PDB file of C-alpha atoms in Angstrom:
ATOM      1  CA  MET A   1     -35.784 -27.125 -43.692  1.00  0.00           C
ATOM      2  CA  LEU A   2     -33.442 -28.288 -41.533  1.00  0.00           C
ATOM      3  CA  SER A   3     -32.337 -24.452 -40.735  1.00  0.00           C
ATOM      4  CA  ALA A   4     -35.864 -23.664 -40.291  1.00  0.00           C
ATOM      5  CA  LEU A   5     -35.763 -26.534 -37.623  1.00  0.00           C
ATOM      6  CA  VAL A   6     -31.949 -25.550 -36.004  1.00  0.00           C
ATOM      7  CA  ASN A   7     -33.931 -21.432 -36.335  1.00  0.00           C
ATOM      8  CA  LYS A   8     -37.075 -22.544 -34.589  1.00  0.00           C
ATOM      9  CA  LEU A   9     -35.372 -24.397 -31.698  1.00  0.00           C
ATOM     10  CA  VAL A  10     -32.857 -22.202 -30.897  1.00  0.00           C
ATOM     11  CA  GLU A  11     -36.101 -19.514 -30.481  1.00  0.00           C
ATOM     12  CA  TYR A  12     -37.461 -22.127 -28.365  1.00  0.00           C
ATOM     13  CA  LEU A  13     -34.317 -22.115 -26.292  1.00  0.00           C
ATOM     14  CA  ARG A  14     -34.056 -18.880 -25.685  1.00  0.00           C
ATOM     15  CA  LEU A  15     -37.587 -18.921 -24.340  1.00  0.00           C
ATOM     16  CA  LEU A  16     -37.247 -21.486 -22.242  1.00  0.00           C
ATOM     17  CA  LEU A  17     -33.976 -19.637 -20.260  1.00  0.00           C
ATOM     18  CA  PHE A  18     -35.701 -16.032 -20.947  1.00  0.00           C
ATOM     19  CA  MET A  19     -38.136 -18.315 -18.631  1.00  0.00           C
ATOM     20  CA  ALA A  20     -35.891 -19.801 -15.936  1.00  0.00           C
ATOM     21  CA  ALA A  21     -33.642 -17.059 -15.864  1.00  0.00           C
ATOM     22  CA  LEU A  22     -37.398 -15.002 -14.309  1.00  0.00           C
ATOM     23  CA  LEU A  23     -38.198 -17.355 -12.187  1.00  0.00           C
ATOM     24  CA  ILE A  24     -34.469 -17.429 -10.932  1.00  0.00           C
ATOM     25  CA  GLY A  25     -35.043 -13.211 -10.596  1.00  0.00           C
ATOM     26  CA  VAL A  26     -37.742 -13.673  -9.023  1.00  0.00           C
ATOM     27  CA  GLN A  27     -36.610 -15.734  -5.924  1.00  0.00           C
ATOM     28  CA  ALA A  28     -33.729 -13.709  -5.360  1.00  0.00           C
ATOM     29  CA  PRO A  29     -35.380 -10.898  -3.180  1.00  0.00           C
ATOM     30  CA  GLY A  30     -36.995 -13.773  -0.747  1.00  0.00           C
ATOM     31  CA  PHE A  31     -33.302 -15.289  -1.236  1.00  0.00           C
ATOM     32  CA  ILE A  32     -31.855 -12.306   0.068  1.00  0.00           C
ATOM     33  CA  GLN A  33     -34.026 -11.455   2.687  1.00  0.00           C
ATOM     34  CA  GLN A  34     -33.280 -14.748   4.125  1.00  0.00           C
ATOM     35  CA  TYR A  35     -30.020 -14.323   3.885  1.00  0.00           C
ATOM     36  CA  GLU A  36     -30.046 -11.405   6.056  1.00  0.00           C
ATOM     37  CA  ASN A  37     -32.578 -12.957   8.578  1.00  0.00           C
ATOM     38  CA  THR A  38     -29.677 -15.467   8.560  1.00  0.00           C
ATOM     39  CA  LEU A  39     -26.706 -12.984   9.461  1.00  0.00           C
ATOM     40  CA  ALA A  40     -28.406 -10.987  11.615  1.00  0.00           C
ATOM     41  CA  ALA A  41     -29.797 -13.816  13.984  1.00  0.00           C
ATOM     42  CA  HIS A  42     -25.879 -15.165  14.184  1.00  0.00           C
ATOM     43  CA  LEU A  43     -24.689 -11.847  15.331  1.00  0.00           C
ATOM     44  CA  ALA A  44     -27.339 -11.663  17.969  1.00  0.00           C
ATOM     45  CA  GLU A  45     -26.330 -14.697  19.523  1.00  0.00           C
ATOM     46  CA  ALA A  46     -22.594 -13.608  19.004  1.00  0.00           C
ATOM     47  CA  ARG A  47     -23.847 -10.454  20.761  1.00  0.00           C
ATOM     48  CA  ARG A  48     -25.664 -12.535  23.518  1.00  0.00           C
ATOM     49  CA  SER A  49     -22.167 -15.234  23.657  1.00  0.00           C
ATOM     50  CA  VAL A  50     -19.276 -12.301  23.955  1.00  0.00           C
ATOM     51  CA  ALA A  51     -22.078  -9.456  26.462  1.00  0.00           C
ATOM     52  CA  PRO A  52     -21.365 -11.521  29.561  1.00  0.00           C
ATOM     53  CA  PHE A  53     -17.772 -10.383  28.799  1.00  0.00           C
ATOM     54  CA  MET A  54     -18.878  -7.005  27.905  1.00  0.00           C
ATOM     55  CA  GLN A  55     -20.151  -6.827  31.584  1.00  0.00           C
ATOM     56  CA  ASP A  56     -17.051  -8.494  33.274  1.00  0.00           C
ATOM     57  CA  ALA A  57     -15.600  -5.305  31.477  1.00  0.00           C
ATOM     58  CA  ARG A  58     -17.561  -2.738  32.266  1.00  0.00           C
ATOM     59  CA  LEU A  59     -16.939  -3.793  35.993  1.00  0.00           C
ATOM     60  CA  HIS A  60     -12.793  -4.594  35.682  1.00  0.00           C
ATOM     61  CA  THR A  61     -11.390  -2.962  32.945  1.00  0.00           C
ATOM     62  CA  ASN A  62     -13.376   0.475  32.258  1.00  0.00           C
ATOM     63  CA  GLY A  63     -15.185  -1.469  29.919  1.00  0.00           C
ATOM     64  CA  ASP A  64     -12.070  -2.064  27.896  1.00  0.00           C
ATOM     65  CA  ILE A  65     -12.948  -5.426  26.576  1.00  0.00           C
ATOM     66  CA  HIS A  66      -9.598  -5.670  24.605  1.00  0.00           C
ATOM     67  CA  ALA A  67      -8.306  -5.015  28.468  1.00  0.00           C
ATOM     68  CA  LEU A  68      -9.907  -8.081  29.752  1.00  0.00           C
ATOM     69  CA  ILE A  69      -8.595 -10.491  26.800  1.00  0.00           C
ATOM     70  CA  GLU A  70      -5.245  -9.167  27.842  1.00  0.00           C
ATOM     71  CA  ARG A  71      -5.488  -9.435  31.584  1.00  0.00           C
ATOM     72  CA  TYR A  72      -7.148 -13.458  30.259  1.00  0.00           C
ATOM     73  CA  GLN A  73      -3.819 -13.928  27.639  1.00  0.00           C
ATOM     74  CA  GLN A  74      -1.772 -12.913  30.185  1.00  0.00           C
ATOM     75  CA  ASN A  75      -2.597 -15.496  33.564  1.00  0.00           C
ATOM     76  CA  GLN A  76      -0.917 -18.048  34.305  1.00  0.00           C
ATOM     77  CA  ASP A  77      -3.459 -21.189  34.078  1.00  0.00           C
ATOM     78  CA  ALA A  78      -3.420 -21.965  30.799  1.00  0.00           C
ATOM     79  CA  ALA A  79      -7.456 -22.966  30.970  1.00  0.00           C
ATOM     80  CA  VAL A  80      -7.237 -19.188  31.954  1.00  0.00           C
ATOM     81  CA  ARG A  81      -5.435 -18.464  28.314  1.00  0.00           C
ATOM     82  CA  ASP A  82      -7.247 -19.899  26.003  1.00  0.00           C
ATOM     83  CA  GLY A  83     -10.654 -18.172  27.685  1.00  0.00           C
ATOM     84  CA  GLY A  84      -9.278 -14.881  26.641  1.00  0.00           C
ATOM     85  CA  ASN A  85      -8.083 -16.371  22.730  1.00  0.00           C
ATOM     86  CA  ASN A  86     -12.017 -17.516  23.013  1.00  0.00           C
ATOM     87  CA  ILE A  87     -13.206 -14.307  23.471  1.00  0.00           C
ATOM     88  CA  LEU A  88     -11.369 -12.262  21.206  1.00  0.00           C
ATOM     89  CA  GLU A  89     -12.925 -14.497  18.442  1.00  0.00           C
ATOM     90  CA  LEU A  90     -16.512 -13.845  20.001  1.00  0.00           C
ATOM     91  CA  LEU A  91     -15.961 -10.657  19.858  1.00  0.00           C
ATOM     92  CA  GLN A  92     -14.392 -11.001  16.172  1.00  0.00           C
ATOM     93  CA  ARG A  93     -17.277 -12.596  15.177  1.00  0.00           C
ATOM     94  CA  VAL A  94     -19.725 -10.044  16.356  1.00  0.00           C
ATOM     95  CA  GLU A  95     -17.049  -7.525  14.089  1.00  0.00           C
ATOM     96  CA  TYR A  96     -16.974  -9.698  11.785  1.00  0.00           C
ATOM     97  CA  LEU A  97     -21.177 -10.037  11.167  1.00  0.00           C
ATOM     98  CA  GLU A  98     -21.743  -6.521  12.251  1.00  0.00           C
ATOM     99  CA  ARG A  99     -19.123  -6.165   9.316  1.00  0.00           C
ATOM    100  CA  MET A 100     -21.580  -8.164   7.216  1.00  0.00           C
ATOM    101  CA  LEU A 101     -25.140  -7.098   8.290  1.00  0.00           C
ATOM    102  CA  GLY A 102     -24.213  -3.696   7.069  1.00  0.00           C
ATOM    103  CA  GLN A 103     -22.571  -4.430   3.645  1.00  0.00           C
ATOM    104  CA  LEU A 104     -26.947  -5.523   3.115  1.00  0.00           C
ATOM    105  CA  SER A 105     -27.786  -2.279   3.915  1.00  0.00           C
ATOM    106  CA  THR A 106     -27.733  -0.246   0.686  1.00  0.00           C
ATOM    107  CA  ASN A 107     -30.041   0.033  -2.051  1.00  0.00           C
ATOM    108  CA  ALA A 108     -31.045  -3.817  -3.878  1.00  0.00           C
ATOM    109  CA  LEU A 109     -28.342  -4.114  -6.518  1.00  0.00           C
ATOM    110  CA  GLN A 110     -25.655  -4.271  -4.049  1.00  0.00           C
ATOM    111  CA  ARG A 111     -27.461  -5.907  -1.589  1.00  0.00           C
ATOM    112  CA  GLY A 112     -27.258  -8.629  -4.749  1.00  0.00           C
ATOM    113  CA  TYR A 113     -24.314  -8.058  -4.591  1.00  0.00           C
ATOM    114  CA  TYR A 114     -22.447  -8.712  -0.948  1.00  0.00           C
ATOM    115  CA  ALA A 115     -25.300 -11.466  -0.088  1.00  0.00           C
ATOM    116  CA  LEU A 116     -25.234 -13.911  -3.255  1.00  0.00           C
ATOM    117  CA  VAL A 117     -21.516 -12.901  -4.949  1.00  0.00           C
ATOM    118  CA  GLN A 118     -19.238 -11.768  -1.909  1.00  0.00           C
ATOM    119  CA  PRO A 119     -21.954 -14.143   0.999  1.00  0.00           C
ATOM    120  CA  ASP A 120     -20.195 -15.932   3.750  1.00  0.00           C
ATOM    121  CA  PRO A 121     -19.254 -19.394   2.874  1.00  0.00           C
ATOM    122  CA  GLU A 122     -20.798 -21.009   6.086  1.00  0.00           C
ATOM    123  CA  LEU A 123     -24.021 -18.578   6.733  1.00  0.00           C
ATOM    124  CA  PHE A 124     -24.863 -18.897   2.585  1.00  0.00           C
ATOM    125  CA  SER A 125     -24.817 -22.591   2.422  1.00  0.00           C
ATOM    126  CA  GLU A 126     -27.031 -22.557   5.692  1.00  0.00           C
ATOM    127  CA  VAL A 127     -29.308 -20.297   3.682  1.00  0.00           C
ATOM    128  CA  ARG A 128     -29.813 -22.462   0.527  1.00  0.00           C
ATOM    129  CA  ALA A 129     -30.543 -25.500   2.765  1.00  0.00           C
ATOM    130  CA  ALA A 130     -33.231 -24.053   4.677  1.00  0.00           C
ATOM    131  CA  TYR A 131     -34.562 -21.864   1.859  1.00  0.00           C
ATOM    132  CA  ASP A 132     -38.468 -22.290   0.624  1.00  0.00           C
ATOM    133  CA  TYR A 133     -38.555 -21.782  -3.313  1.00  0.00           C
ATOM    134  CA  ARG A 134     -41.761 -19.657  -3.870  1.00  0.00           C
ATOM    135  CA  VAL A 135     -42.649 -17.049  -6.617  1.00  0.00           C
ATOM    136  CA  PRO A 136     -43.337 -13.132  -4.805  1.00  0.00           C
ATOM    137  CA  LEU A 137     -45.155 -11.216  -6.996  1.00  0.00           C
ATOM    138  CA  ASN A 138     -44.151  -8.342  -5.094  1.00  0.00           C
ATOM    139  CA  ALA A 139     -42.098  -4.892  -7.385  1.00  0.00           C
ATOM    140  CA  THR A 140     -38.696  -5.658  -6.461  1.00  0.00           C
ATOM    141  CA  ALA A 141     -38.723  -9.958  -7.676  1.00  0.00           C
ATOM    142  CA  ILE A 142     -41.339  -8.733 -11.215  1.00  0.00           C
ATOM    143  CA  ILE A 143     -37.041  -6.401 -11.709  1.00  0.00           C
ATOM    144  CA  TRP A 144     -35.823  -9.252 -10.811  1.00  0.00           C
ATOM    145  CA  GLY A 145     -36.691 -11.591 -12.858  1.00  0.00           C
ATOM    146  CA  LEU A 146     -37.161  -9.419 -15.427  1.00  0.00           C
ATOM    147  CA  CYS A 147     -33.750  -8.252 -15.292  1.00  0.00           C
ATOM    148  CA  CYS A 148     -32.174 -11.646 -15.232  1.00  0.00           C
ATOM    149  CA  GLY A 149     -34.327 -13.161 -17.550  1.00  0.00           C
ATOM    150  CA  ILE A 150     -33.836  -9.924 -20.469  1.00  0.00           C
ATOM    151  CA  LEU A 151     -29.803 -10.720 -19.317  1.00  0.00           C
ATOM    152  CA  LEU A 152     -30.047 -14.041 -20.006  1.00  0.00           C
ATOM    153  CA  ALA A 153     -31.578 -14.039 -23.014  1.00  0.00           C
ATOM    154  CA  GLY A 154     -28.684 -11.011 -24.509  1.00  0.00           C
ATOM    155  CA  LEU A 155     -26.342 -13.535 -22.708  1.00  0.00           C
ATOM    156  CA  PHE A 156     -27.600 -16.536 -25.426  1.00  0.00           C
ATOM    157  CA  ASP A 157     -28.140 -13.558 -28.241  1.00  0.00           C
ATOM    158  CA  LEU A 158     -25.093 -12.597 -28.094  1.00  0.00           C
ATOM    159  CA  PHE A 159     -23.673 -16.140 -28.126  1.00  0.00           C
ATOM    160  CA  ILE A 160     -25.689 -17.323 -31.164  1.00  0.00           C
ATOM    161  CA  GLY A 161     -24.654 -14.340 -32.736  1.00  0.00           C
ATOM    162  CA  LEU A 162     -21.091 -15.094 -32.460  1.00  0.00           C
ATOM    163  CA  PHE A 163     -21.855 -18.959 -32.990  1.00  0.00           C
ATOM    164  CA  ARG A 164     -22.685 -17.706 -36.331  1.00  0.00           C
ATOM    165  CA  TRP A 165     -20.076 -15.113 -37.350  1.00  0.00           C
ATOM    166  CA  MET A 166     -18.080 -17.970 -36.657  1.00  0.00           C
ATOM    167  CA  LEU A 167     -18.931 -20.574 -39.220  1.00  0.00           C
ATOM    168  CA  PRO A 168     -18.361 -20.760 -42.895  1.00  0.00           C
ATOM    169  CA  THR A 169     -20.587 -19.195 -44.514  1.00  0.00           C
ATOM    170  CA  ARG A 170     -21.651 -20.902 -48.040  1.00  0.00           C
ATOM    171  CA  GLN A 171     -21.520 -19.522 -51.383  1.00  0.00           C
ATOM    172  CA  LYS A 172     -24.150 -19.794 -53.603  1.00  0.00           C
ATOM    173  CA  ALA A 173     -23.021 -21.343 -57.331  1.00  0.00           C
TER     174      ALA A 173
END
């Protein structure tokens, strides 16, 4: 009797985990989209910040921003040298955000990987703090949800199977 009760509890726990994973999975596409939008917004802001210096580079160094930065860094005035370093940091930020955004312009699985497994930690935290949980019922959300549910249910079954395999079996007398 106890064995039947434990088996029933295991089945309910499995069902509960499946539903939790399903609900988490349907959130993934919306979260990934919000991460991508946040990334694009930060990129637009970084581009706006570097734009005046790009204009200066077009006027003074034939469009070579690195030559302009070098001129800043070779200046005798420490404040101007520091300004060159700041321009370089802005330029590096633009390049970094462009690479991050480029990673998200692939298929759904790779988008999920780059947004959920290998995101920019600062941007990920920003998105997570502002994320509004919702249940979109479109094909992408349903597929993500079912995949997450099946994956977690399969892992749970594997864990339970290994646990039962490791338990000593009772010998009937």
